């Protein structure tokens, strides 16, 4: 009976040690949460009558850190005396580094938000300038076009009726200042005398 209980105890210790070996800190976790898991496993192992050196626990904590703790973990492994460092001490150093990371992340986030606001303000300003420029161009087009064709055609090619009555002519004052006489298109004119087209009554040869 005692042998069976001892086997169960050994099996539990081995299971806890295997869990201890593969455990690692996940990104959402904090140093405090992870250290609590480590402490719980070590406490259960000791409660089953087995032992675990504190140096080994300290090394495991440093090796189980995620990428953002690599720098502080490497510094402690290279320059700190792990033989004399306690679990509480290494956890305290990791927590201090965690606080610094959080501060930097908040600062970077604020900078990112400020940059986004500046970019939005810049786009808004450029949009307003473009709209104002378009309005100015539209007004210039409206007012600048007034009178553009004002007076167009004045004095150009005016026909003056110099003949009154039948057989009258129109005179066109050319570019050389001389009057040029142009007759009506006689093919459409009907003579009052002979009723034929092509000449005036004054030009008719019939009696």
XYZ file of N, CA and C in Angstrom, residues 28-178:
453
model
N 0.219 37.632 -23.803
C -0.774 38.385 -23.011
C -0.482 38.396 -21.507
N 0.346 37.458 -21.049
C 0.596 37.340 -19.620
C 1.522 38.451 -19.118
N 1.403 38.728 -17.837
C 2.320 39.646 -17.171
C 3.359 38.837 -16.397
N 4.408 39.515 -15.987
C 5.450 38.847 -15.205
C 4.883 38.310 -13.900
N 3.983 39.053 -13.311
C 3.378 38.636 -12.045
C 2.567 37.356 -12.227
N 1.789 37.284 -13.315
C 0.981 36.083 -13.567
C 1.878 34.867 -13.819
N 2.912 35.065 -14.608
C 3.786 33.938 -14.928
C 4.555 33.463 -13.702
N 5.057 34.384 -12.917
C 5.795 33.993 -11.710
C 4.883 33.252 -10.732
N 3.595 33.598 -10.726
C 2.648 32.888 -9.859
C 2.495 31.433 -10.310
N 2.478 31.184 -11.619
C 2.402 29.811 -12.131
C 3.643 29.018 -11.729
N 4.803 29.646 -11.878
C 6.054 28.979 -11.506
C 6.051 28.624 -10.023
N 5.666 29.568 -9.215
C 5.652 29.345 -7.762
C 4.685 28.230 -7.381
N 3.563 28.147 -8.063
C 2.570 27.114 -7.769
C 3.118 25.720 -8.085
N 3.800 25.604 -9.255
C 4.370 24.300 -9.619
C 5.453 23.892 -8.613
N 6.333 24.836 -8.279
C 7.423 24.524 -7.342
C 6.866 24.157 -5.976
N 5.846 24.853 -5.549
C 5.243 24.554 -4.236
C 4.629 23.160 -4.220
N 3.965 22.756 -5.290
C 3.374 21.418 -5.363
C 4.447 20.333 -5.374
N 5.554 20.600 -6.060
C 6.651 19.630 -6.076
C 7.231 19.452 -4.670
N 7.425 20.555 -3.982
C 7.967 20.476 -2.622
C 6.966 19.828 -1.663
N 5.673 20.060 -1.919
C 4.652 19.466 -1.063
C 4.624 17.948 -1.198
N 5.062 17.426 -2.354
C 5.114 15.981 -2.574
C 6.425 15.379 -2.074
N 7.244 16.170 -1.396
C 8.455 15.659 -0.777
C 9.677 15.753 -1.647
N 9.587 16.397 -2.776
C 10.755 16.536 -3.638
C 11.320 17.947 -3.469
N 12.477 18.177 -4.044
C 13.134 19.470 -3.918
C 13.452 20.039 -5.303
N 13.649 21.347 -5.354
C 14.058 22.017 -6.591
C 14.897 23.213 -6.206
N 16.116 23.253 -6.725
C 17.035 24.327 -6.383
C 16.514 25.664 -6.894
N 16.721 26.704 -6.107
C 16.248 28.039 -6.490
C 17.019 28.576 -7.690
N 18.301 28.203 -7.825
C 19.090 28.633 -8.983
C 18.466 28.105 -10.265
N 17.997 26.855 -10.214
C 17.371 26.250 -11.384
C 16.065 26.965 -11.741
N 15.325 27.347 -10.713
C 14.056 28.066 -10.935
C 14.336 29.446 -11.548
N 15.372 30.136 -11.039
C 15.729 31.454 -11.571
C 16.112 31.341 -13.045
N 16.935 30.356 -13.378
C 17.337 30.152 -14.768
C 16.137 29.843 -15.661
N 15.220 29.025 -15.147
C 14.035 28.685 -15.927
C 13.193 29.918 -16.200
N 13.038 30.793 -15.232
C 12.242 32.009 -15.421
C 12.847 32.886 -16.517
N 14.156 33.057 -16.477
C 14.825 33.887 -17.484
C 14.715 33.284 -18.884
N 14.790 31.970 -18.973
C 14.722 31.307 -20.274
C 13.294 31.256 -20.827
N 12.325 31.377 -19.969
C 10.926 31.263 -20.395
C 10.323 32.603 -20.797
N 11.112 33.675 -20.781
C 10.590 35.003 -21.106
C 10.336 35.142 -22.615
N 9.341 35.912 -23.022
C 9.094 36.168 -24.450
C 10.138 37.109 -25.037
N 9.991 37.396 -26.321
C 11.015 38.144 -27.054
C 11.259 39.545 -26.502
N 10.215 40.221 -26.012
C 10.412 41.585 -25.516
C 11.222 41.640 -24.220
N 11.464 40.478 -23.589
C 12.283 40.420 -22.373
C 13.662 39.815 -22.639
N 13.985 39.601 -23.897
C 15.253 38.942 -24.226
C 16.444 39.754 -23.735
N 16.365 41.068 -23.911
C 17.506 41.916 -23.526
C 17.776 41.846 -22.023
N 16.733 42.018 -21.219
C 16.928 42.004 -19.766
C 17.315 40.609 -19.270
N 16.766 39.569 -19.907
C 17.113 38.197 -19.522
C 18.576 37.898 -19.837
N 19.023 38.303 -21.004
C 20.419 38.076 -21.380
C 21.368 38.842 -20.473
N 20.988 40.068 -20.117
C 21.833 40.879 -19.229
C 22.002 40.212 -17.877
N 20.907 39.675 -17.344
C 20.988 39.004 -16.041
C 21.798 37.717 -16.121
N 21.667 36.990 -17.212
C 22.416 35.746 -17.353
C 23.915 35.997 -17.494
N 24.279 37.115 -18.135
C 25.692 37.384 -18.394
C 26.388 38.108 -17.247
N 25.676 39.032 -16.614
C 26.355 39.905 -15.644
C 25.916 39.712 -14.194
N 24.764 39.097 -13.991
C 24.301 38.888 -12.610
C 24.805 37.546 -12.079
N 24.891 37.466 -10.780
C 25.306 36.216 -10.145
C 24.062 35.379 -9.872
N 23.789 34.434 -10.771
C 22.569 33.623 -10.645
C 22.632 32.667 -9.456
N 23.828 32.358 -8.984
C 23.951 31.441 -7.853
C 23.406 32.051 -6.576
N 23.458 33.356 -6.486
C 22.981 34.020 -5.274
C 21.660 34.772 -5.485
N 21.179 34.833 -6.714
C 19.947 35.575 -7.005
C 18.728 34.744 -6.601
N 17.798 35.398 -5.944
C 16.580 34.713 -5.527
C 15.486 34.881 -6.589
N 14.436 34.084 -6.449
C 13.296 34.183 -7.374
C 12.637 35.548 -7.260
N 12.495 36.035 -6.045
C 11.879 37.349 -5.845
C 12.688 38.452 -6.524
N 14.016 38.342 -6.480
C 14.879 39.357 -7.081
C 14.754 39.365 -8.600
N 14.792 38.209 -9.230
C 14.708 38.164 -10.681
C 13.315 38.581 -11.156
N 12.296 38.212 -10.399
C 10.938 38.642 -10.757
C 10.815 40.156 -10.640
N 11.424 40.746 -9.616
C 11.377 42.207 -9.451
C 12.054 42.921 -10.609
N 13.195 42.409 -11.083
C 13.899 43.029 -12.220
C 13.062 42.933 -13.491
N 12.441 41.778 -13.682
C 11.592 41.614 -14.865
C 10.368 42.520 -14.814
N 9.811 42.705 -13.658
C 8.653 43.594 -13.511
C 9.035 45.053 -13.794
N 10.207 45.460 -13.338
C 10.676 46.823 -13.611
C 10.854 47.031 -15.116
N 11.414 46.020 -15.793
C 11.575 46.109 -17.248
C 10.213 46.142 -17.939
N 9.272 45.411 -17.412
C 7.918 45.378 -17.980
C 7.263 46.756 -17.903
N 7.461 47.439 -16.783
C 6.903 48.788 -16.623
C 7.505 49.743 -17.650
N 8.812 49.651 -17.872
C 9.467 50.516 -18.859
C 8.926 50.246 -20.267
N 8.686 48.977 -20.571
C 8.124 48.635 -21.881
C 6.739 49.255 -22.052
N 5.923 49.163 -21.012
C 4.574 49.729 -21.075
C 4.607 51.242 -21.274
N 5.545 51.894 -20.592
C 5.664 53.344 -20.741
C 6.044 53.711 -22.169
N 7.010 53.000 -22.730
C 7.439 53.271 -24.111
C 6.314 52.994 -25.103
N 5.559 51.940 -24.867
C 4.445 51.618 -25.760
C 3.381 52.709 -25.724
N 3.119 53.242 -24.534
C 2.137 54.327 -24.417
C 2.632 55.585 -25.124
N 3.919 55.873 -24.958
C 4.485 57.048 -25.628
C 4.416 56.885 -27.135
N 4.778 55.704 -27.630
C 4.723 55.444 -29.074
C 3.295 55.529 -29.593
N 2.357 55.045 -28.805
C 0.951 55.100 -29.219
C 0.475 56.543 -29.296
N 0.881 57.354 -28.309
C 0.508 58.765 -28.333
C 1.126 59.480 -29.530
N 2.375 59.139 -29.840
C 3.022 59.730 -31.013
C 2.296 59.333 -32.292
N 1.871 58.061 -32.342
C 1.161 57.575 -33.520
C -0.173 58.301 -33.675
N -0.879 58.490 -32.554
C -2.147 59.214 -32.609
C -1.927 60.658 -33.033
N -0.868 61.277 -32.492
C -0.568 62.657 -32.854
C -0.214 62.754 -34.334
N 0.567 61.804 -34.811
C 0.915 61.802 -36.229
C -0.322 61.638 -37.094
N -1.238 60.789 -36.661
C -2.485 60.589 -37.413
C -3.314 61.873 -37.435
N -3.385 62.558 -36.284
C -4.129 63.816 -36.229
C -3.474 64.881 -37.112
N -2.145 64.942 -37.056
C -1.435 65.909 -37.899
C -1.667 65.622 -39.375
N -1.636 64.352 -39.731
C -1.858 63.973 -41.130
C -3.280 64.333 -41.567
N -4.261 64.065 -40.690
C -5.650 64.409 -41.013
C -5.812 65.917 -41.156
N -5.171 66.665 -40.253
C -5.257 68.128 -40.319
C -4.594 68.643 -41.590
N -3.504 68.024 -41.980
C -2.811 68.442 -43.204
C -3.682 68.182 -44.433
N -4.301 67.008 -44.490
C -5.179 66.691 -45.615
C -6.375 67.637 -45.661
N -6.914 67.969 -44.492
C -8.048 68.885 -44.422
C -7.652 70.267 -44.920
N -6.457 70.713 -44.518
C -5.974 72.019 -44.936
C -5.759 72.065 -46.442
N -5.149 71.015 -47.002
C -4.928 70.967 -48.443
C -6.245 70.937 -49.204
N -7.233 70.221 -48.655
C -8.544 70.149 -49.307
C -9.209 71.520 -49.319
N -9.114 72.243 -48.194
C -9.703 73.586 -48.123
C -9.014 74.546 -49.086
N -7.687 74.456 -49.170
C -6.948 75.320 -50.101
C -7.332 75.026 -51.548
N -7.491 73.764 -51.860
C -7.859 73.387 -53.225
C -9.257 73.875 -53.560
N -10.175 73.747 -52.591
C -11.547 74.206 -52.808
C -11.595 75.719 -52.990
N -10.819 76.441 -52.167
C -10.765 77.891 -52.288
C -10.193 78.316 -53.635
N -9.167 77.605 -54.096
C -8.545 77.924 -55.386
C -9.522 77.700 -56.522
N -10.290 76.606 -56.450
C -11.275 76.319 -57.492
C -12.360 77.391 -57.537
N -12.776 77.872 -56.358
C -13.779 78.928 -56.315
C -13.249 80.216 -56.941
N -11.983 80.540 -56.635
C -11.389 81.747 -57.204
C -11.287 81.651 -58.720
N -10.913 80.486 -59.216
C -10.825 80.299 -60.664
C -12.196 80.386 -61.309
N -13.232 79.858 -60.607
C -14.580 79.941 -61.140
C -15.080 81.369 -61.215
N -14.818 82.167 -60.180
C -15.227 83.566 -60.187
C -14.487 84.352 -61.259
N -13.204 84.061 -61.426
C -12.416 84.756 -62.444
C -12.949 84.452 -63.838
N -13.399 83.203 -64.029
C -13.924 82.819 -65.334
C -15.241 83.521 -65.622
N -16.077 83.686 -64.560
C -17.384 84.328 -64.745
C -17.227 85.808 -65.036
N -16.487 86.511 -64.187
C -16.378 87.971 -64.336
C -15.431 88.362 -65.462
N -14.406 87.540 -65.681
C -13.455 87.876 -66.730
C -14.045 87.705 -68.116
N -15.121 86.893 -68.246
C -15.700 86.651 -69.554
C -16.728 87.670 -69.962
N -17.135 88.528 -69.030
C -18.125 89.549 -69.361
C -17.533 90.561 -70.338
N -18.272 90.806 -71.335
C -17.832 91.804 -72.298
C -16.795 91.285 -73.247
N -16.575 89.939 -73.178
C -15.549 89.393 -74.058
C -15.921 89.573 -75.522
N -17.210 89.318 -75.777
C -17.685 89.458 -77.151
C -18.511 90.723 -77.326
N -18.388 91.631 -76.317
C -19.176 92.855 -76.381
C -18.723 93.699 -77.574
N -19.678 94.103 -78.332
C -19.361 94.936 -79.488
C -18.876 94.142 -80.667
N -19.007 92.790 -80.573
C -18.511 91.958 -81.653
C -19.363 92.180 -82.901
N -18.697 92.430 -83.955
C -19.394 92.590 -85.222
C -19.803 94.006 -85.520
N -19.515 94.925 -84.618
C -19.895 96.314 -84.885
C -19.072 96.885 -86.039
N -19.758 97.436 -87.019
C -19.083 98.104 -88.123
C -18.426 97.159 -89.093
N -18.691 95.830 -88.945
C -18.035 94.888 -89.839
C -19.031 94.418 -90.887
N -18.733 94.747 -92.092
C -19.554 94.247 -93.182
C -20.977 94.741 -93.137
N -21.226 95.967 -92.680
C -22.586 96.500 -92.640
C -23.038 96.836 -94.055
N -24.223 96.452 -94.309
C -24.787 96.718 -95.639
C -25.688 97.926 -95.544
N -25.415 98.916 -96.370
C -26.216 100.144 -96.389
C -27.078 100.166 -97.632
N -28.351 100.344 -97.378
C -29.288 100.376 -98.503
C -29.205 101.741 -99.174
N -28.543 101.770 -100.353
C -28.396 103.042 -101.059
C -29.458 103.246 -102.128
N -30.179 102.198 -102.464
C -31.200 102.331 -103.497
C -32.566 102.114 -102.936
N -33.489 102.983 -103.279
C -34.853 102.841 -102.804
C -35.741 102.482 -103.986
N -36.721 101.637 -103.708
C -37.627 101.248 -104.773
C -37.081 100.073 -105.540
N -37.642 99.810 -106.676
C -37.253 98.667 -107.483
C -35.869 98.863 -108.068
N -35.149 97.777 -108.043
C -33.803 97.842 -108.607
C -32.801 98.455 -107.693
N -33.148 98.573 -106.406
C -32.201 99.161 -105.451
C -31.027 98.249 -105.202
N -29.922 98.850 -104.843
C -28.700 98.089 -104.577
C -28.309 98.222 -103.121
N -27.457 97.301 -102.683
C -26.848 97.383 -101.354
C -25.376 97.655 -101.530
N -24.858 98.516 -100.669
C -23.440 98.855 -100.736
C -22.721 98.308 -99.516
N -21.576 97.750 -99.774
C -20.737 97.224 -98.692
C -19.420 97.969 -98.692
N -19.093 98.536 -97.573
C -17.861 99.294 -97.450
C -16.740 98.343 -97.127
N -15.815 98.176 -98.042
C -14.749 97.202 -97.860
C -13.645 97.707 -96.975
N -12.588 96.843 -96.821
C -11.459 97.186 -95.953
C -10.631 98.311 -96.525
N -10.733 98.580 -97.841
C -9.963 99.666 -98.448
C -10.679 100.999 -98.372
N -11.855 101.022 -97.695
C -12.578 102.280 -97.526
C -13.451 102.624 -98.712
N -13.473 101.846 -99.827
C -14.270 102.162 -101.010
C -15.561 101.368 -100.952
